């Protein structure tokens, strides 16, 4: 199983039962995860993202070699961000980056964001965009961060022909027509961590097609069991299940 | 096996309550959910009129008709319409098959105006469920209760078992608020599957006061079961949360009504 939505380090607002890397890795392995795409909670509020990306890369190697794959962040609002992108690729050998436009204070139609997406596409880097970290109603009263509006992503995908995007936690504030348009580009994928409703994965598969859907847990902030049980809650054909749990992510990883 | 405290007839297609019930039960079966409690009708009405309360309860009664062995019904009542609510409790609980009451967001529960509802429900040993959601983003409804409102209610009715809906939404506050009031249990339904919720609840309240619920069909059964399945607590504590606590609360009224559980 490939989990495309995992975080290392400390969630800023509480300790989590599995926020020690050894424990997280043990949990993932016990669940049958063979590869986990990993960002860092530190990227949300830290401004020295180059330092965070370094720690992320080395912790992935140290605690989960062969399992944890680091997805560093790039914040196009920061001075000299292209060097962060370069380091992700050249220094750390990362295959993708994870963006947090809401915590970093830019919209997806910001010209700086377009530049970043163009550069990532040119380097064949996979781009993950986390639309939401937690329910807007429970955010710390002094840190109210609106969810990412994914609508401008449709134009970005149309404009940058090589761009491939995974929208993480995209369903808390998803507009049905935006999800449809993103899916129609054939270069946007969705993870199941924030998909709610009974048999939600089944409805998602009906909406966007099983080849757009990826297994993602948002662990350790969300319980990993949630994503696992969602696969059981929806009646999926063997081929669909294999694609969601692994095959679609494998294709993206190539 | 799992008993689910918190389900609605929404989130699945179906023209009638019975059709929707059939679908929900089929999905619940995939996850080992044995019994489900239903309240409110085919749509969400935040400030129901007297007529709408009756209609919503009728829909649940219809849904229960073919599923008595799998589902329980709670009577939807409102602090805005105390007389009608009391009449609905007579119709649906005292003389009908329902075993609990649900108070939602029409009227805050710290207002003593709802006391006759609580007293009558307590007389009938009906399970009393009060929704709460303390929101930090300023989107609370005018009549929406907070955990602190439930505390006021619990102080006025110290011997009546009460359930704090959604653990107050901001569960770290909800758990703390009701901690000193042993008659208040918490419903863990209807929030994201955030790690640590159940561990904190068991640590601060004891597993006997924590009850699994989903808030399906709008929520996934899976995401809500995960809160218990993935919690770092004992198997005994999990059994209490999944089923035994709710069963214990329902036993007196079911016994009185001759419902086998
Ligand atoms: Zn509900």
PDB file of N, CA and C and ligand atoms in Angstrom, chain B residues 6-8 39-40 44 102 104 129 131 166 187 189-190 214-216, ligand 1:
ATOM      1  N   UNK B   6     -25.355   7.633  16.851  1.00  0.00           N
ATOM      2  CA  UNK B   6     -25.664   8.887  16.170  1.00  0.00           C
ATOM      3  C   UNK B   6     -25.765   8.708  14.647  1.00  0.00           C
ATOM      4  N   UNK B   7     -26.983   8.487  14.150  1.00  0.00           N
ATOM      5  CA  UNK B   7     -27.187   8.319  12.704  1.00  0.00           C
ATOM      6  C   UNK B   7     -28.382   9.142  12.231  1.00  0.00           C
ATOM      7  N   UNK B   8     -28.336   9.497  10.960  1.00  0.00           N
ATOM      8  CA  UNK B   8     -29.425  10.254  10.337  1.00  0.00           C
ATOM      9  C   UNK B   8     -29.829   9.599   9.018  1.00  0.00           C
ATOM     10  N   UNK B  39     -32.039   9.751  14.510  1.00  0.00           N
ATOM     11  CA  UNK B  39     -32.878  10.887  14.871  1.00  0.00           C
ATOM     12  C   UNK B  39     -32.897  11.934  13.769  1.00  0.00           C
ATOM     13  N   UNK B  40     -33.980  12.668  13.752  1.00  0.00           N
ATOM     14  CA  UNK B  40     -34.294  13.692  12.752  1.00  0.00           C
ATOM     15  C   UNK B  40     -34.585  13.006  11.409  1.00  0.00           C
ATOM     16  N   UNK B  44     -32.174  18.147   7.197  1.00  0.00           N
ATOM     17  CA  UNK B  44     -31.800  18.799   8.457  1.00  0.00           C
ATOM     18  C   UNK B  44     -32.578  20.103   8.622  1.00  0.00           C
ATOM     19  N   UNK B 102     -33.620  13.816  21.143  1.00  0.00           N
ATOM     20  CA  UNK B 102     -32.506  14.566  20.566  1.00  0.00           C
ATOM     21  C   UNK B 102     -32.836  16.055  20.579  1.00  0.00           C
ATOM     22  N   UNK B 104     -31.311  19.629  19.242  1.00  0.00           N
ATOM     23  CA  UNK B 104     -30.283  20.085  18.306  1.00  0.00           C
ATOM     24  C   UNK B 104     -29.981  21.569  18.514  1.00  0.00           C
ATOM     25  N   UNK B 129     -29.988  13.203  24.428  1.00  0.00           N
ATOM     26  CA  UNK B 129     -28.842  13.604  23.607  1.00  0.00           C
ATOM     27  C   UNK B 129     -28.926  15.096  23.296  1.00  0.00           C
ATOM     28  N   UNK B 131     -26.987  18.045  21.272  1.00  0.00           N
ATOM     29  CA  UNK B 131     -25.920  18.473  20.351  1.00  0.00           C
ATOM     30  C   UNK B 131     -25.142  19.641  20.960  1.00  0.00           C
ATOM     31  N   UNK B 166     -21.079  15.378  20.096  1.00  0.00           N
ATOM     32  CA  UNK B 166     -19.828  15.731  19.403  1.00  0.00           C
ATOM     33  C   UNK B 166     -18.681  16.070  20.356  1.00  0.00           C
ATOM     34  N   UNK B 187     -20.435  11.903  23.315  1.00  0.00           N
ATOM     35  CA  UNK B 187     -20.608  11.269  22.011  1.00  0.00           C
ATOM     36  C   UNK B 187     -19.418  11.707  21.156  1.00  0.00           C
ATOM     37  N   UNK B 189     -19.030  11.362  17.979  1.00  0.00           N
ATOM     38  CA  UNK B 189     -19.392  11.391  16.556  1.00  0.00           C
ATOM     39  C   UNK B 189     -19.155  12.744  15.898  1.00  0.00           C
ATOM     40  N   UNK B 190     -19.093  12.692  14.572  1.00  0.00           N
ATOM     41  CA  UNK B 190     -19.262  13.887  13.769  1.00  0.00           C
ATOM     42  C   UNK B 190     -18.138  14.891  13.834  1.00  0.00           C
ATOM     43  N   UNK B 214     -21.431   7.943  14.963  1.00  0.00           N
ATOM     44  CA  UNK B 214     -20.784   8.304  13.691  1.00  0.00           C
ATOM     45  C   UNK B 214     -21.239   9.659  13.133  1.00  0.00           C
ATOM     46  N   UNK B 215     -22.540   9.975  13.255  1.00  0.00           N
ATOM     47  CA  UNK B 215     -23.136  11.091  12.513  1.00  0.00           C
ATOM     48  C   UNK B 215     -23.216  10.769  11.022  1.00  0.00           C
ATOM     49  N   UNK B 216     -23.377   9.496  10.705  1.00  0.00           N
ATOM     50  CA  UNK B 216     -23.636   9.105   9.321  1.00  0.00           C
ATOM     51  C   UNK B 216     -25.088   9.432   8.992  1.00  0.00           C
TER      52      UNK B 216
HETATM   53 ZN1  LIG C   1     -25.842  14.569  13.797  1.00  0.00          ZN
END
